[in-house]
Tab-separated table of C-alpha atoms in Angstrom:
chain	number	residue	atom	x	y	z
A	1	MET	CA	154.487	137.192	62.969
A	2	THR	CA	151.028	138.502	62.048
A	3	ALA	CA	150.041	141.718	63.787
A	4	GLU	CA	147.284	141.240	66.338
A	5	VAL	CA	145.894	144.684	65.409
A	6	ILE	CA	146.254	145.899	61.885
A	7	ALA	CA	146.615	149.692	61.954
A	8	ARG	CA	146.647	151.600	58.638
A	9	VAL	CA	145.171	154.571	56.839
A	10	ASP	CA	142.778	153.912	53.948
A	11	GLY	CA	142.063	157.125	52.129
A	12	GLN	CA	141.083	159.540	54.956
A	13	VAL	CA	140.100	156.709	57.276
A	14	GLY	CA	142.319	155.445	60.147
A	15	ARG	CA	141.534	151.741	60.457
A	16	LEU	CA	142.047	149.493	63.423
A	17	THR	CA	141.308	145.857	62.654
A	18	LEU	CA	141.461	143.377	65.498
A	19	ASN	CA	143.311	140.369	64.182
A	20	ARG	CA	143.406	137.649	66.755
A	21	PRO	CA	140.561	135.478	65.453
A	22	ALA	CA	141.523	132.234	67.200
A	23	ALA	CA	140.991	134.014	70.536
A	24	LEU	CA	137.880	135.889	69.284
A	25	HIS	CA	140.088	138.967	69.286
A	26	ALA	CA	140.466	138.975	73.102
A	27	LEU	CA	142.588	141.955	74.004
A	28	ASN	CA	146.090	141.858	75.507
A	29	ALA	CA	148.345	144.766	76.456
A	30	GLY	CA	150.230	144.741	73.158
A	31	MET	CA	146.980	145.166	71.178
A	32	CYS	CA	145.933	148.107	73.378
A	33	GLU	CA	149.329	149.734	72.918
A	34	ILE	CA	149.140	149.432	69.127
A	35	MET	CA	145.711	151.095	69.158
A	36	ILE	CA	146.789	153.894	71.505
A	37	GLU	CA	149.816	154.643	69.327
A	38	ALA	CA	147.796	154.795	66.117
A	39	LEU	CA	144.994	156.902	67.682
A	40	LEU	CA	147.463	159.403	69.090
A	41	ALA	CA	149.144	159.705	65.669
A	42	TRP	CA	145.863	160.196	63.884
A	43	SER	CA	144.349	162.663	66.376
A	44	ASP	CA	146.412	165.524	65.010
A	45	ASP	CA	146.775	164.289	61.365
A	46	PRO	CA	144.592	166.455	59.078
A	47	ALA	CA	144.715	163.636	56.483
A	48	VAL	CA	142.633	161.366	58.794
A	49	SER	CA	139.011	162.441	59.263
A	50	LEU	CA	137.335	159.230	60.469
A	51	ILE	CA	138.337	156.212	62.608
A	52	LEU	CA	136.947	152.699	61.765
A	53	LEU	CA	137.150	149.808	64.307
A	54	ASP	CA	136.464	146.361	62.981
A	55	HIS	CA	137.802	142.776	63.079
A	56	SER	CA	139.081	140.141	60.803
A	57	GLY	CA	137.370	136.773	60.314
A	58	GLU	CA	133.736	135.832	60.884
A	59	ARG	CA	133.408	134.915	64.517
A	60	GLY	CA	133.008	138.161	66.369
A	61	PHE	CA	134.249	141.666	67.089
A	62	CYS	CA	135.887	141.123	70.524
A	63	ALA	CA	135.091	138.613	73.308
A	64	GLY	CA	136.823	140.530	76.075
A	65	GLY	CA	140.264	140.559	77.577
A	66	ASP	CA	142.878	137.862	78.211
A	67	ILE	CA	141.053	136.404	81.254
A	68	ARG	CA	143.380	133.454	81.761
A	69	MET	CA	146.406	135.838	81.956
A	70	LEU	CA	144.596	138.063	84.430
A	71	ALA	CA	143.779	135.088	86.721
A	72	GLU	CA	147.311	133.693	86.543
A	73	SER	CA	148.742	137.073	87.356
A	74	GLY	CA	146.233	137.639	90.130
A	75	ALA	CA	147.237	134.371	91.690
A	76	ARG	CA	150.825	135.574	91.802
A	77	ASP	CA	151.568	139.254	92.465
A	78	GLY	CA	148.973	140.862	90.157
A	79	VAL	CA	151.597	143.044	88.477
A	80	GLU	CA	150.823	141.941	84.865
A	81	ALA	CA	147.102	142.147	85.409
A	82	LYS	CA	147.256	145.665	86.826
A	83	ALA	CA	149.528	146.726	83.970
A	84	PHE	CA	146.965	145.464	81.471
A	85	PHE	CA	144.077	147.219	83.179
A	86	PHE	CA	146.117	150.450	83.294
A	87	THR	CA	146.820	150.325	79.525
A	88	GLU	CA	143.343	149.092	78.507
A	89	TYR	CA	141.621	151.803	80.549
A	90	ARG	CA	143.839	154.464	78.965
A	91	LEU	CA	142.726	153.242	75.600
A	92	ASN	CA	139.049	153.300	76.730
A	93	ALA	CA	139.454	156.928	77.926
A	94	LEU	CA	141.302	157.952	74.732
A	95	LEU	CA	138.414	156.611	72.634
A	96	HIS	CA	135.839	158.226	74.902
A	97	GLY	CA	137.214	161.679	74.419
A	98	TYR	CA	138.508	161.298	70.846
A	99	ALA	CA	138.278	164.417	68.719
A	100	LYS	CA	137.332	162.677	65.441
A	101	PRO	CA	134.283	160.525	64.678
A	102	VAL	CA	134.712	156.815	65.390
A	103	VAL	CA	132.698	153.989	63.773
A	104	ALA	CA	132.710	150.610	65.529
A	105	ILE	CA	131.462	147.572	63.620
A	106	MET	CA	130.012	145.371	66.414
A	107	ASP	CA	129.574	142.256	64.199
A	108	GLY	CA	129.285	139.093	66.182
A	109	VAL	CA	130.400	138.610	69.788
A	110	THR	CA	130.858	141.983	71.512
A	111	MET	CA	131.543	141.379	75.220
A	112	GLY	CA	133.779	142.776	77.978
A	113	GLY	CA	136.782	144.486	76.378
A	114	GLY	CA	134.848	144.627	73.065
A	115	VAL	CA	132.201	146.731	74.864
A	116	GLY	CA	135.006	148.986	76.155
A	117	LEU	CA	136.123	149.563	72.549
A	118	SER	CA	132.744	150.075	70.944
A	119	MET	CA	130.730	152.015	73.476
A	120	PRO	CA	132.914	155.241	73.263
A	121	ALA	CA	132.389	155.298	69.424
A	122	GLY	CA	129.857	157.844	68.231
A	123	TYR	CA	128.647	155.311	65.639
A	124	ARG	CA	128.078	151.788	66.905
A	125	VAL	CA	126.940	149.398	64.244
A	126	ALA	CA	125.335	146.089	65.197
A	127	THR	CA	124.430	143.266	62.804
A	128	GLU	CA	122.059	140.244	63.093
A	129	ARG	CA	125.139	138.345	64.411
A	130	THR	CA	125.809	140.746	67.258
A	131	ILE	CA	125.775	139.277	70.767
A	132	PHE	CA	126.292	141.984	73.318
A	133	ALA	CA	126.935	141.229	76.948
A	134	MET	CA	128.888	142.062	80.102
A	135	PRO	CA	129.127	138.586	81.633
A	136	GLU	CA	131.731	139.319	84.266
A	137	THR	CA	129.653	138.475	87.394
A	138	GLY	CA	129.724	134.816	86.241
A	139	ILE	CA	133.512	134.649	86.670
A	140	GLY	CA	133.918	136.831	89.764
A	141	LEU	CA	135.150	139.917	87.870
A	142	PHE	CA	132.994	143.025	87.323
A	143	PRO	CA	131.629	145.002	84.346
A	144	ASP	CA	134.658	147.162	83.749
A	145	VAL	CA	136.066	149.020	80.687
A	146	GLY	CA	133.687	151.872	81.401
A	147	GLY	CA	130.678	149.752	82.452
A	148	GLY	CA	130.265	151.975	85.514
A	149	TRP	CA	129.797	154.931	83.189
A	150	TYR	CA	127.781	153.530	80.258
A	151	LEU	CA	125.483	151.026	81.955
A	152	PRO	CA	123.725	153.257	84.462
A	153	ARG	CA	123.086	155.780	81.599
A	154	LEU	CA	121.021	153.234	79.627
A	155	PRO	CA	117.259	153.537	79.893
A	156	GLY	CA	115.710	152.697	83.263
A	157	LYS	CA	117.362	149.832	85.059
A	158	SER	CA	118.377	148.009	81.896
A	159	GLY	CA	122.099	148.640	82.558
A	160	LEU	CA	121.963	147.252	86.069
A	161	TRP	CA	120.074	144.192	84.804
A	162	LEU	CA	122.779	143.650	82.150
A	163	ALA	CA	125.599	144.149	84.729
A	164	LEU	CA	124.123	141.738	87.303
A	165	THR	CA	122.734	138.967	85.095
A	166	GLY	CA	125.248	139.048	82.187
A	167	ALA	CA	122.224	138.827	79.865
A	168	ARG	CA	122.921	138.705	76.134
A	169	LEU	CA	121.336	141.104	73.664
A	170	LYS	CA	120.867	140.894	69.970
A	171	ALA	CA	120.883	143.792	67.510
A	172	ALA	CA	117.275	145.036	67.846
A	173	ASP	CA	117.557	145.327	71.616
A	174	CYS	CA	120.964	146.913	71.306
A	175	LEU	CA	119.405	149.618	69.048
A	176	ALA	CA	116.416	150.085	71.341
A	177	LEU	CA	118.590	150.708	74.362
A	178	GLY	CA	121.015	152.988	72.553
A	179	ILE	CA	123.882	150.512	72.806
A	180	ALA	CA	123.963	150.422	68.996
A	181	THR	CA	123.266	153.582	66.915
A	182	HIS	CA	122.602	151.585	63.672
A	183	VAL	CA	121.890	148.065	62.530
A	184	VAL	CA	123.326	146.761	59.208
A	185	ASP	CA	123.075	143.231	57.735
A	186	SER	CA	126.376	141.496	58.213
A	187	ALA	CA	126.479	140.781	54.462
A	188	ALA	CA	126.422	144.562	53.884
A	189	THR	CA	129.303	145.451	56.183
A	190	THR	CA	131.963	145.070	53.504
A	191	ALA	CA	130.133	147.468	51.178
A	192	LEU	CA	129.514	149.847	54.115
A	193	LYS	CA	133.215	149.965	55.005
A	194	ALA	CA	134.187	150.586	51.360
A	195	ALA	CA	131.666	153.391	51.186
A	196	LEU	CA	133.029	155.002	54.365
A	197	ILE	CA	136.551	154.851	53.066
A	198	ALA	CA	135.390	156.421	49.782
A	199	GLU	CA	133.311	159.177	51.372
A	200	PRO	CA	134.155	159.498	55.101
A	201	HIS	CA	132.376	162.865	55.359
A	202	ARG	CA	129.040	161.266	54.528
A	203	VAL	CA	129.121	158.879	57.465
A	204	ASP	CA	125.581	159.647	58.644
A	205	GLU	CA	124.036	159.282	55.197
A	206	LEU	CA	125.949	156.063	54.466
A	207	LEU	CA	124.982	154.400	57.730
A	208	SER	CA	121.369	155.239	57.015
A	209	SER	CA	121.413	154.010	53.467
A	210	HIS	CA	122.977	150.697	54.493
A	211	ALA	CA	120.620	150.192	57.402
A	212	ALA	CA	118.752	146.852	57.804
A	213	PRO	CA	114.996	146.821	57.990
A	214	PRO	CA	113.766	147.458	61.512
A	215	VAL	CA	112.920	144.568	63.808
A	216	ASP	CA	110.743	144.710	66.921
A	217	PRO	CA	113.047	144.542	70.036
A	218	PRO	CA	112.160	141.443	72.067
A	219	LEU	CA	113.210	143.210	75.282
A	220	ASN	CA	110.446	145.799	75.007
A	221	ALA	CA	108.080	143.295	76.548
A	222	ARG	CA	110.289	143.158	79.727
A	223	ARG	CA	111.276	146.750	80.142
A	224	THR	CA	108.689	147.534	82.789
A	225	ASP	CA	109.587	144.317	84.693
A	226	ILE	CA	113.328	145.278	84.612
A	227	ASP	CA	112.647	148.779	85.887
A	228	CYS	CA	110.428	147.522	88.692
A	229	LEU	CA	112.308	144.392	89.810
A	230	PHE	CA	115.838	145.818	89.570
A	231	ALA	CA	115.043	149.119	91.366
A	232	GLY	CA	116.267	147.947	94.761
A	233	ASP	CA	118.857	149.919	96.648
A	234	THR	CA	120.648	146.667	97.565
A	235	VAL	CA	121.226	143.376	95.786
A	236	GLU	CA	119.268	141.695	98.614
A	237	ALA	CA	116.281	143.911	97.771
A	238	ILE	CA	116.510	142.924	94.111
A	239	PHE	CA	116.592	139.247	95.063
A	240	ALA	CA	113.588	139.773	97.304
A	241	ALA	CA	111.598	141.526	94.570
A	242	LEU	CA	112.360	138.783	92.100
A	243	ALA	CA	111.445	136.122	94.618
A	244	ALA	CA	108.099	137.777	95.383
A	245	ASP	CA	107.112	138.095	91.735
A	246	PRO	CA	104.946	135.157	90.532
A	247	GLY	CA	106.118	135.350	86.889
A	248	GLY	CA	108.394	132.885	85.223
A	249	TRP	CA	110.679	135.637	83.854
A	250	ALA	CA	111.417	136.859	87.384
A	251	ALA	CA	112.165	133.280	88.483
A	252	ASP	CA	114.578	132.816	85.582
A	253	GLN	CA	116.401	136.078	86.523
A	254	LEU	CA	116.673	134.964	90.119
A	255	LYS	CA	117.876	131.531	89.149
A	256	SER	CA	120.622	133.154	86.980
A	257	LEU	CA	121.691	135.595	89.737
A	258	LYS	CA	122.088	132.745	92.191
A	259	THR	CA	124.868	131.286	90.022
A	260	LYS	CA	126.871	134.556	90.111
A	261	SER	CA	129.570	135.580	92.538
A	262	PRO	CA	127.788	137.293	95.524
A	263	GLN	CA	130.849	139.538	95.982
A	264	THR	CA	130.772	140.605	92.331
A	265	LEU	CA	127.036	141.272	92.365
A	266	LYS	CA	127.493	143.710	95.213
A	267	VAL	CA	130.616	145.198	93.610
A	268	ALA	CA	128.718	145.833	90.355
A	269	HIS	CA	125.731	147.263	92.150
A	270	ARG	CA	127.953	149.837	93.976
A	271	GLN	CA	130.071	150.463	90.903
A	272	LEU	CA	127.056	151.466	88.761
A	273	ARG	CA	125.692	153.662	91.567
A	274	LEU	CA	129.029	155.483	91.945
A	275	GLY	CA	129.563	155.653	88.180
A	276	ALA	CA	126.185	157.266	87.683
A	277	ALA	CA	127.290	160.097	89.933
A	278	ALA	CA	130.918	160.282	88.674
A	279	SER	CA	132.220	163.690	87.716
A	280	GLY	CA	133.481	162.394	84.378
A	281	PHE	CA	134.642	159.320	82.465
A	282	ALA	CA	138.200	159.524	83.852
A	283	ALA	CA	136.940	159.514	87.439
A	284	ASN	CA	134.871	156.419	86.686
A	285	MET	CA	137.894	154.673	85.178
A	286	ALA	CA	140.004	155.584	88.195
A	287	MET	CA	137.335	153.867	90.369
A	288	GLU	CA	137.257	150.791	88.125
A	289	TYR	CA	141.048	150.523	88.191
A	290	ARG	CA	140.985	150.411	92.027
A	291	ILE	CA	138.394	147.640	91.870
A	292	GLY	CA	140.215	145.725	89.200
A	293	ALA	CA	143.599	145.943	90.971
A	294	ARG	CA	142.050	144.202	93.959
A	295	VAL	CA	139.477	141.888	92.524
A	296	VAL	CA	141.938	139.979	90.282
A	297	ALA	CA	143.761	138.802	93.341
A	298	ARG	CA	140.655	137.752	95.238
A	299	HIS	CA	139.364	134.152	95.487
A	300	ASP	CA	136.259	134.625	93.465
A	301	PHE	CA	137.962	135.722	90.250
A	302	ILE	CA	140.567	133.056	90.333
A	303	GLU	CA	137.913	130.417	91.182
A	304	GLY	CA	135.482	131.768	88.560
A	305	VAL	CA	138.134	131.514	85.769
A	306	ARG	CA	138.977	127.971	86.984
A	307	ALA	CA	135.357	126.834	86.865
A	308	VAL	CA	134.291	128.487	83.618
A	309	ILE	CA	137.380	128.821	81.448
A	310	ILE	CA	140.027	126.331	82.629
A	311	ASP	CA	138.235	123.240	84.067
A	312	LYS	CA	134.922	124.165	82.496
A	313	ASP	CA	132.906	122.336	85.273
A	314	ASN	CA	130.783	125.506	85.680
A	315	ALA	CA	130.584	124.864	89.390
A	316	PRO	CA	132.468	127.723	91.112
A	317	SER	CA	132.754	127.691	94.837
A	318	TRP	CA	132.244	131.390	95.768
A	319	ARG	CA	133.664	132.867	98.958
A	320	PRO	CA	131.605	134.339	100.577
A	321	ALA	CA	128.937	131.964	99.375
A	322	THR	CA	125.988	134.282	100.277
A	323	LEU	CA	125.077	137.945	99.767
A	324	GLU	CA	124.827	138.354	103.465
A	325	GLY	CA	128.502	137.239	103.789
A	326	VAL	CA	129.688	140.219	101.608
A	327	SER	CA	130.030	143.015	104.109
A	328	ASN	CA	130.153	146.753	103.511
A	329	ALA	CA	133.639	146.648	105.023
A	330	MET	CA	134.712	144.165	102.324
A	331	LEU	CA	133.315	146.427	99.635
A	332	ASP	CA	134.896	149.516	101.137
A	333	GLU	CA	138.282	147.707	100.962
A	334	ILE	CA	137.805	146.828	97.283
A	335	PHE	CA	136.754	150.441	96.390
A	336	ALA	CA	139.236	152.297	98.597
A	337	PRO	CA	141.758	154.671	96.980
A	338	LEU	CA	145.149	153.191	96.115
A	339	PRO	CA	148.491	154.694	97.241
A	340	PRO	CA	148.968	157.864	95.172
A	341	ASP	CA	151.795	156.360	93.087
A	342	GLN	CA	149.565	153.374	92.167
A	343	GLU	CA	146.452	155.191	91.082
A	344	TRP	CA	145.245	155.137	87.385
A	345	SER	CA	145.503	158.210	85.255
A	346	PRO	CA	144.492	158.996	81.649
A	347	LEU	CA	147.070	159.677	78.972
A	348	PRO	CA	148.738	163.042	79.432
């Protein structure tokens, strides 16, 4: 059986290559466990000075997690889904606080779980094929894997806009927002990786020397609109601001938001507000685990996966169907602490 993550040491570089191309490298618990084991072994190994995260094949870095499994588990007892979140979030936290430099090659699709792998890296390399997004509101989930920590720390309201709309970004916009630290042509990534393995202590110089020519970020033309229209203290206020704006861009954003789960929109809005004030990354992940443990068993996630992934009719029936139907009491229940023996914790 082919390993779904290839973990090995090349020279002084610990390499983790996602190797599930038929599923766009969507993560499962086994893949997370392989990465955790390797990263723990390399953390104290003086022979390893750099970590490189990449993927096999041409289609993308990582499209997310095993959504179908999560929905099937949520429809039963949720045990498998919660176990996956517990392990995945430990991997996210391990990468976030890792003592050695990490380079993530975000070539192609980088969504959901792929964002959770790449955003903790000190060096995040996009290519012209990169498609970055957190599209969870469209399936009744929420922008997890550290989204509550990273997204509100992006410039202005861009993180909230990404969280609510699931908008997709290309490389130039990723660089402009600080999601990517470098942009390299996809054709140059093989040479870049070879250079990093040959001279891992020259990572900054090598990334600069392999950089692609700069491109004007298309999103720059909308940054002021985003900061103004997504500034509301509630999702209802954001809807109202978009509805009152005469521009076509605002109308497009509102049209998109109206297709999302009202519950998830309000969950994401509160998640980013609390994440912005969190005492640290682990505290944010504990919050996200509480949300995840509950949301996977709720109607909107199971229905969203049915509509988008299983039946592909793209016509989910959300419950509640309106923002007004999502009460603060419902949100309080989703965000409430779990019993002490069920709470998430980072690796010891």
